[in-house]
PDB file of C-alpha atoms and ligand atoms in Angstrom:
ATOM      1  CA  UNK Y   1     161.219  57.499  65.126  1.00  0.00           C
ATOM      2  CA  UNK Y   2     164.681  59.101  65.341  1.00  0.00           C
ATOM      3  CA  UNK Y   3     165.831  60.041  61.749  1.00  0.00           C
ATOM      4  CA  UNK Y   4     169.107  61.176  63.181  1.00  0.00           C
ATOM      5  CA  UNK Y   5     172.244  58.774  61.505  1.00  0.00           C
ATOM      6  CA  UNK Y   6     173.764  57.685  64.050  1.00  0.00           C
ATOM      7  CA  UNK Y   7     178.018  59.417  64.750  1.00  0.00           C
ATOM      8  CA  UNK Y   8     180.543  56.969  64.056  1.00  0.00           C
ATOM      9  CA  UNK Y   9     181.499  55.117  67.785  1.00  0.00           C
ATOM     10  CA  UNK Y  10     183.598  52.880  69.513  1.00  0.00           C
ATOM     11  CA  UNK Y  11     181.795  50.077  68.379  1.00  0.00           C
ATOM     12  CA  UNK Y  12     181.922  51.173  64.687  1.00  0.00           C
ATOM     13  CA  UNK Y  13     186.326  51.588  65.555  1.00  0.00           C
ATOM     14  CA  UNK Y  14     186.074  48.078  66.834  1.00  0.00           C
ATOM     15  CA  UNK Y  15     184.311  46.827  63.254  1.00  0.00           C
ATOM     16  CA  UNK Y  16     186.946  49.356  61.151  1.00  0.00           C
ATOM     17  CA  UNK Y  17     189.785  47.997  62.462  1.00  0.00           C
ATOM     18  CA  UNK Y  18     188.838  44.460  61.126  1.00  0.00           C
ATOM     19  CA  UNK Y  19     187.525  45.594  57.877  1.00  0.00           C
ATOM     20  CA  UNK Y  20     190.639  47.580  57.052  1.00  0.00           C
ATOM     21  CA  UNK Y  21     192.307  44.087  56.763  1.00  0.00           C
ATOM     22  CA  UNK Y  22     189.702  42.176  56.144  1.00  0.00           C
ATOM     23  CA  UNK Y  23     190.461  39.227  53.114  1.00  0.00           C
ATOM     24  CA  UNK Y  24     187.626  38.428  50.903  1.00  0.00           C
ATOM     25  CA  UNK Y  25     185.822  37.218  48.218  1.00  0.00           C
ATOM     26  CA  UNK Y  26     182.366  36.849  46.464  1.00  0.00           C
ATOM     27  CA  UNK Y  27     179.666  39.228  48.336  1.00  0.00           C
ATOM     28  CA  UNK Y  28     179.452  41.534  50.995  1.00  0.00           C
ATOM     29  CA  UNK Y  29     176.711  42.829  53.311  1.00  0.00           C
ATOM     30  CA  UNK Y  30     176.484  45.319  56.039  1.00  0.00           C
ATOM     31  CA  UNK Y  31     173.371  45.432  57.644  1.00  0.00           C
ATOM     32  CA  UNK Y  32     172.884  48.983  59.039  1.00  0.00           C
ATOM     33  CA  UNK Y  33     175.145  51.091  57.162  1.00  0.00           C
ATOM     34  CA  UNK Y  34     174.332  54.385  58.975  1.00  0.00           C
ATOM     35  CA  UNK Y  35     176.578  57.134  57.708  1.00  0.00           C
ATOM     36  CA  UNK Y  36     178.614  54.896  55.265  1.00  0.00           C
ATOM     37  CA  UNK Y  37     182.383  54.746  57.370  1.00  0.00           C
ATOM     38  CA  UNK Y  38     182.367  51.307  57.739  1.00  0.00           C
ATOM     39  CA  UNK Y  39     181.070  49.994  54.251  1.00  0.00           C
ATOM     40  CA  UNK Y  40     182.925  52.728  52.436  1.00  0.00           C
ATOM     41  CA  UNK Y  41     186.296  50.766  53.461  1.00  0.00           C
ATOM     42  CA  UNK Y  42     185.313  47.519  52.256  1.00  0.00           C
ATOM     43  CA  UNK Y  43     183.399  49.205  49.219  1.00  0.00           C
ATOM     44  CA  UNK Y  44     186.970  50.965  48.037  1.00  0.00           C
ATOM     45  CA  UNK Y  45     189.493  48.331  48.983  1.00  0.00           C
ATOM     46  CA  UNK Y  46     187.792  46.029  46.401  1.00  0.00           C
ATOM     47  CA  UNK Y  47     188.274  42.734  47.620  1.00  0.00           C
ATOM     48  CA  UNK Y  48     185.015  41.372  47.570  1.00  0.00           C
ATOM     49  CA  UNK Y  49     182.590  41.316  43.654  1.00  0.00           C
ATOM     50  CA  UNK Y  50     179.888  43.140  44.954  1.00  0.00           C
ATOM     51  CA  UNK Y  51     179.370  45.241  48.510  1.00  0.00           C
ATOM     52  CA  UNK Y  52     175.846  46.184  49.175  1.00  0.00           C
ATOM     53  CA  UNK Y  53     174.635  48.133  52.192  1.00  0.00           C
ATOM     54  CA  UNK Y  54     171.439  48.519  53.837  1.00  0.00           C
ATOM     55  CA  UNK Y  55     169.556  50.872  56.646  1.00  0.00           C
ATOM     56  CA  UNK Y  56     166.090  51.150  57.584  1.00  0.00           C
ATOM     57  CA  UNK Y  57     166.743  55.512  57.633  1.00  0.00           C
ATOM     58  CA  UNK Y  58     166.871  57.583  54.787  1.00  0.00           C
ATOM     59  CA  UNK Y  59     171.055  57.962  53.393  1.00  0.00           C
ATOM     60  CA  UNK Y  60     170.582  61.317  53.667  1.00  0.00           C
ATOM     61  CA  UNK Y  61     174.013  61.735  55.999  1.00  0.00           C
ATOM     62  CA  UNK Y  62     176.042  59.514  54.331  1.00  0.00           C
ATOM     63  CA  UNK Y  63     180.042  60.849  54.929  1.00  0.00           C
ATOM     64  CA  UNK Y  64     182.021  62.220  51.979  1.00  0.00           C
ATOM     65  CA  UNK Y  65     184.057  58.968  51.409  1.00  0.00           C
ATOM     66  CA  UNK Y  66     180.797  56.988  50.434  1.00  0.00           C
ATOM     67  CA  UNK Y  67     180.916  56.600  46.715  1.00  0.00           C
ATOM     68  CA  UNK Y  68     177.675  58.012  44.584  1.00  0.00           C
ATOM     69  CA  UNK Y  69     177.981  54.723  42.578  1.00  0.00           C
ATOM     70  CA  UNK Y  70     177.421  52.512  45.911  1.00  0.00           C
ATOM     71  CA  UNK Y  71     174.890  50.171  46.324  1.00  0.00           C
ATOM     72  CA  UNK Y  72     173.011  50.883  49.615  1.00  0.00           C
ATOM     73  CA  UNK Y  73     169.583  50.126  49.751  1.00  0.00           C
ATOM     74  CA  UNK Y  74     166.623  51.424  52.353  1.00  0.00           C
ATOM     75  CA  UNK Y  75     165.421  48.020  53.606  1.00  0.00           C
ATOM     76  CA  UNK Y  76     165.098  46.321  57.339  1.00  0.00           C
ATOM     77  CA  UNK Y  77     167.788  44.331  57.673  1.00  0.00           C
ATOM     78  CA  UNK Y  78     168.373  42.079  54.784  1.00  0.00           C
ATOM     79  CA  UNK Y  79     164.821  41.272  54.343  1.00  0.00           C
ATOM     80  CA  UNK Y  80     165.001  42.471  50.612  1.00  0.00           C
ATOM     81  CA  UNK Y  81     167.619  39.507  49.261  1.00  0.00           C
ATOM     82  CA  UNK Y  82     166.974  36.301  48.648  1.00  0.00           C
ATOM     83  CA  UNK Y  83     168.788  33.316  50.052  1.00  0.00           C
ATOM     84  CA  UNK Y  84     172.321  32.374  50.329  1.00  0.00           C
ATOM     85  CA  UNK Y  85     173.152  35.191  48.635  1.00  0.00           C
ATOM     86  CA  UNK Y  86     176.053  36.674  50.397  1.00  0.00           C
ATOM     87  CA  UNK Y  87     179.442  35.348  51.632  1.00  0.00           C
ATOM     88  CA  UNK Y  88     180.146  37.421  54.263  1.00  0.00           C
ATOM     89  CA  UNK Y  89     177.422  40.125  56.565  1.00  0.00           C
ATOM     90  CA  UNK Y  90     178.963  42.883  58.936  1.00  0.00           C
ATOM     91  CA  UNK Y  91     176.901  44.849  61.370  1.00  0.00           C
ATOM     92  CA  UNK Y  92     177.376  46.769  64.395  1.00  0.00           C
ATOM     93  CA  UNK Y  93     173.125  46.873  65.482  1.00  0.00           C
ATOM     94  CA  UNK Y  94     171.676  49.172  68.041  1.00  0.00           C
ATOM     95  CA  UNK Y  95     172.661  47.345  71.320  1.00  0.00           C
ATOM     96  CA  UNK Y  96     171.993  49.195  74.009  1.00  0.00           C
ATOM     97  CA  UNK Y  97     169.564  47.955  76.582  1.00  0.00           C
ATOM     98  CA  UNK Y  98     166.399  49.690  76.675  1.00  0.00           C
ATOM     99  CA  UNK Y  99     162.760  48.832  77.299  1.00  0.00           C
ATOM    100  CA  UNK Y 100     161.179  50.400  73.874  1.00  0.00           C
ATOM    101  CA  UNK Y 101     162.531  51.251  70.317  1.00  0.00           C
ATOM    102  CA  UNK Y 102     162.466  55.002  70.342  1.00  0.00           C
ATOM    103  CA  UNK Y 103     165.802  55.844  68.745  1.00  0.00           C
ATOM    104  CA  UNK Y 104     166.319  53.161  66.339  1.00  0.00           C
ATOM    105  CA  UNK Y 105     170.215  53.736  65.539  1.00  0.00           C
ATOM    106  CA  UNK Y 106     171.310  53.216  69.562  1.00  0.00           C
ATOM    107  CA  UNK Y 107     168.573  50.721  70.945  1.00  0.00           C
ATOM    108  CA  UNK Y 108     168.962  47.280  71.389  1.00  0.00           C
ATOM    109  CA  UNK Y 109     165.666  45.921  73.262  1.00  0.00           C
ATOM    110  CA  UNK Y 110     165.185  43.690  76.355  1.00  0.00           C
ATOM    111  CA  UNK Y 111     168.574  43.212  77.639  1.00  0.00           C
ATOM    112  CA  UNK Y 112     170.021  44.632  74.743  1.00  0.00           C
ATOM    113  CA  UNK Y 113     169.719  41.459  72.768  1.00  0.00           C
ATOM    114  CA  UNK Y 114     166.675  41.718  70.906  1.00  0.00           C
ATOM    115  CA  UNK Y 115     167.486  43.791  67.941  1.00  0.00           C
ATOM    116  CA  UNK Y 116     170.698  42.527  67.075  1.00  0.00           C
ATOM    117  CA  UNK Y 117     168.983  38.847  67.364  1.00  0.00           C
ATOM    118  CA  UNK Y 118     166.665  40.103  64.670  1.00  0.00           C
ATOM    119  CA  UNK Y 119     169.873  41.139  62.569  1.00  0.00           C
ATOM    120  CA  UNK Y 120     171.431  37.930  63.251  1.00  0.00           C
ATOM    121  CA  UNK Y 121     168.479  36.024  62.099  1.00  0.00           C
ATOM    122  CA  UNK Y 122     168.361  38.360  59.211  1.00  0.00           C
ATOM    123  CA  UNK Y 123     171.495  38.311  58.043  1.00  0.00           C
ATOM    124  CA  UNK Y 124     171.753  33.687  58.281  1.00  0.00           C
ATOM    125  CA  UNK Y 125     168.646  34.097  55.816  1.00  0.00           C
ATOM    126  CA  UNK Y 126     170.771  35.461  53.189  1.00  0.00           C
ATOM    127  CA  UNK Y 127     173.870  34.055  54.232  1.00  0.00           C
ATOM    128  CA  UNK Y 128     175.766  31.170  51.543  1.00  0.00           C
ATOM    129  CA  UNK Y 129     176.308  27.482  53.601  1.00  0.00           C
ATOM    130  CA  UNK Y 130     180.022  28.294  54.257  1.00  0.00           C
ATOM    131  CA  UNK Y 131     179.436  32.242  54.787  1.00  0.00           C
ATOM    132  CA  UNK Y 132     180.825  34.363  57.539  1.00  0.00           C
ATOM    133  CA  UNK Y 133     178.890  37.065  60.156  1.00  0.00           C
ATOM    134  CA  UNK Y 134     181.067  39.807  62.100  1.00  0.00           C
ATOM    135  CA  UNK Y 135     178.927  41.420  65.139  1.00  0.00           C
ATOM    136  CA  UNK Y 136     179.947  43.732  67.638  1.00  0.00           C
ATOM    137  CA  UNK Y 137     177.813  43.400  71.152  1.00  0.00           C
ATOM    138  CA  UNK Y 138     178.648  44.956  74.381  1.00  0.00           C
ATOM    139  CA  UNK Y 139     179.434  43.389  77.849  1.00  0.00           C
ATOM    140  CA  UNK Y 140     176.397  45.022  79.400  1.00  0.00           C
ATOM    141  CA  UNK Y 141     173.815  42.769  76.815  1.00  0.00           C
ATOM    142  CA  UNK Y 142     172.932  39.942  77.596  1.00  0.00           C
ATOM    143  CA  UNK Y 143     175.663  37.804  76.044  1.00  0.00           C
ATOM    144  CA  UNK Y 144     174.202  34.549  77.394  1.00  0.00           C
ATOM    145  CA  UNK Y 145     170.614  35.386  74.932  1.00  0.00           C
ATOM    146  CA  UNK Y 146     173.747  35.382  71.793  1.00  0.00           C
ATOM    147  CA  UNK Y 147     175.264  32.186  73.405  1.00  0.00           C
ATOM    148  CA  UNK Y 148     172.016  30.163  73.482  1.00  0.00           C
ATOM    149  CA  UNK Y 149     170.999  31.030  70.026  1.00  0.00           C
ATOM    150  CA  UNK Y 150     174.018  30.211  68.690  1.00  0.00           C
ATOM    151  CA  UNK Y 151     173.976  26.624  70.112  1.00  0.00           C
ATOM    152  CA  UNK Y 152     170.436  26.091  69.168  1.00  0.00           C
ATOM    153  CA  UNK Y 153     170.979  26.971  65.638  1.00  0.00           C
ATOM    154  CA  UNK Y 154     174.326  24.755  65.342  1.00  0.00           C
ATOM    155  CA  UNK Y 155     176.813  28.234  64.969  1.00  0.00           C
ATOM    156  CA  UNK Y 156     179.889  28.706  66.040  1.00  0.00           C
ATOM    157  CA  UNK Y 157     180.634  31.699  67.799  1.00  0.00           C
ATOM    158  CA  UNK Y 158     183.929  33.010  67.656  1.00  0.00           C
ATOM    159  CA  UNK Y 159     185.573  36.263  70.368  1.00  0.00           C
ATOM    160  CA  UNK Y 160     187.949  38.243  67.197  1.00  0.00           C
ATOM    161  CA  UNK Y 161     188.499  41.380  69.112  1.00  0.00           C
ATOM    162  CA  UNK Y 162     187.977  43.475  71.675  1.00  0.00           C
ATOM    163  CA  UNK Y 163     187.792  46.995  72.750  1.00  0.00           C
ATOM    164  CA  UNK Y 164     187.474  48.417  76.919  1.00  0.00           C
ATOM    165  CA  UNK Y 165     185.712  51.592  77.284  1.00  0.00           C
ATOM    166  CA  UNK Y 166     185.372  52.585  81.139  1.00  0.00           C
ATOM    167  CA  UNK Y 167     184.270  49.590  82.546  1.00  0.00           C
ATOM    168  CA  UNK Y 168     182.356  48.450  79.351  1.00  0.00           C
ATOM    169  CA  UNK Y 169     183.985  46.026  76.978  1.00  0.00           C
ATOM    170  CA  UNK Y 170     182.665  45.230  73.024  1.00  0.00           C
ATOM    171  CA  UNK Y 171     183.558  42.860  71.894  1.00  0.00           C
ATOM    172  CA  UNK Y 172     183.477  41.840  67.773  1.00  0.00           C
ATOM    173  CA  UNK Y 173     182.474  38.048  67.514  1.00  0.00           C
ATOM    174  CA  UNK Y 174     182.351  35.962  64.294  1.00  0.00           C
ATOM    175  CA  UNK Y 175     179.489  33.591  63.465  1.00  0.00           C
ATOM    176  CA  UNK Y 176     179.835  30.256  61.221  1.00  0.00           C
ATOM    177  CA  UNK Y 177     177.844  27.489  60.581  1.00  0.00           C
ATOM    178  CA  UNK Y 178     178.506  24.455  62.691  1.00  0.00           C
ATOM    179  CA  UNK Y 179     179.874  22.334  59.492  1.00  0.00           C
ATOM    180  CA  UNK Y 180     178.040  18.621  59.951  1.00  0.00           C
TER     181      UNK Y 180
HETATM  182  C1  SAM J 201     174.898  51.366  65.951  1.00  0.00           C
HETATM  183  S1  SAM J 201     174.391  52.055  64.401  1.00  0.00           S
HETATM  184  C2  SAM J 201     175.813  51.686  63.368  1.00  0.00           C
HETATM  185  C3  SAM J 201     175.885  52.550  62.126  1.00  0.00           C
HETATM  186  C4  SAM J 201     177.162  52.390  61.285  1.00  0.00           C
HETATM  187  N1  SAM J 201     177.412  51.013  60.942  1.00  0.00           N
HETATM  188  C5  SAM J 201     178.338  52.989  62.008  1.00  0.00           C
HETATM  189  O1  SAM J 201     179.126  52.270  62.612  1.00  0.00           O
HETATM  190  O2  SAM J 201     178.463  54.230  61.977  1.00  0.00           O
HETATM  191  C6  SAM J 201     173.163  50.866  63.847  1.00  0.00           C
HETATM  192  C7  SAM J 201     172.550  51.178  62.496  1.00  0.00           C
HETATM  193  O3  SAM J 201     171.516  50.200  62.223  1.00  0.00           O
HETATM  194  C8  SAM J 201     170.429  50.860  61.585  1.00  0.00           C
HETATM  195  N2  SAM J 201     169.217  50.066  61.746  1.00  0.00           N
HETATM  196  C9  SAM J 201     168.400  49.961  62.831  1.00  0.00           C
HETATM  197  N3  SAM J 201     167.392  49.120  62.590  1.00  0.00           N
HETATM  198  C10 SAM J 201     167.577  48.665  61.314  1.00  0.00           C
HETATM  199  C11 SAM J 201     166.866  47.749  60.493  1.00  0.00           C
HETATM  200  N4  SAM J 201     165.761  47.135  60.920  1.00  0.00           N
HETATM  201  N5  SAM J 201     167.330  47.527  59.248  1.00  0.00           N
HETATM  202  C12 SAM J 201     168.452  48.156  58.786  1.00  0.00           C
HETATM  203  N6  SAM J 201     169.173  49.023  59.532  1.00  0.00           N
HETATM  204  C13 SAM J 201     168.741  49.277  60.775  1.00  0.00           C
HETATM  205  C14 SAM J 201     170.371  52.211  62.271  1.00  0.00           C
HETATM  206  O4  SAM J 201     169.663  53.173  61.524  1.00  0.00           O
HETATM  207  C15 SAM J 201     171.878  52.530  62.408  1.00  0.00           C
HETATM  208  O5  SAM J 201     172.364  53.209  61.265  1.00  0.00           O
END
């Protein structure tokens, strides 16, 4: 296993850039925390009752910003809360395509898809009836395994923003619930 946190990306710039205006309320989740950037924005502009974090690495490299009074938690996923407990989940997963887990912070499985499908299932379990998910995939995953699951599982999948890097494009999608 890689115990290396992973350096803040393009794909964590993409999720910052929504979170720094981001309008909440109730309870916030990201799944994956690594070194803190991301949560330690939501976690200090206080819009949301309670911000929780969670990575299956040690904190050990958290970044100076991440408060010592934070709620992060070593778990996988969100497999340590119980139901509809949160209003809104955030993650950027590992996504890149590879055939084998062997550094747990970059990859993303069979055609990319297969880790941050595990998130995504993870993070509905906890999720309240009229909750919200924020993702960031790539163009070279296999968008059309995201697509399928979300129809299957009545979701609607929203495109919120999008970033081009070389001839690579993320892209940060939002995930409801289909509402009847
Ligand atoms: C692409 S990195 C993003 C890190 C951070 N959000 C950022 O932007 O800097 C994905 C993160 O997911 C974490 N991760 C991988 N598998 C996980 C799991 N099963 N449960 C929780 N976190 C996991 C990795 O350790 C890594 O920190």
């Amino acid at each position: 296993l890689n115990v290396q946190n992973y350096i803040f990306s393009q794909d964590s710039v993409l999720l910052s850039g929504y979170l720094s205006t981001l309008e909440g309320s109730g309870s916030y989740l990201e799944i994956g925390v690594g070194g803190g950037g991301n949560f330690s924005i939501v976690d200090r502009r206080g819009k949301f009752d309670i911000v929780v974090g969670t990575d299956i690495l040690p904190l050990s490299t958290l970044r100076t910003e991440v408060r010592q009074s934070s709620e992060l938690i070593v778990a996988d996923r969100a497999s340590c809360f119980r139901a509809e407990t949160f209003d809104f989940v955030a993650f950027n997963p590992p996504y890149v395509p590879s055939n084998e887990i062997l550094d747990v912070t970059t990859d993303g499985g069979l055609g990319g898809m297969e880790v941050p499908i595990d998130f995504l299932e993870s993070a509905l379990s906890v999720l309240k009836p009229e909750g919200k998910i924020v993702l960031v995939l790539s163009s070279e995953d296999s968008l059309d395994v995201l697509k399928r699951f979300c129809e299957r599982e009545k979701l609607v999948l929203s495109n919120i923003a999008e970033t081009r890097i070389f001839f690579e494009i993320l892209t940060l999608y939002s995930i409801t619930r289909r509402k009847n």
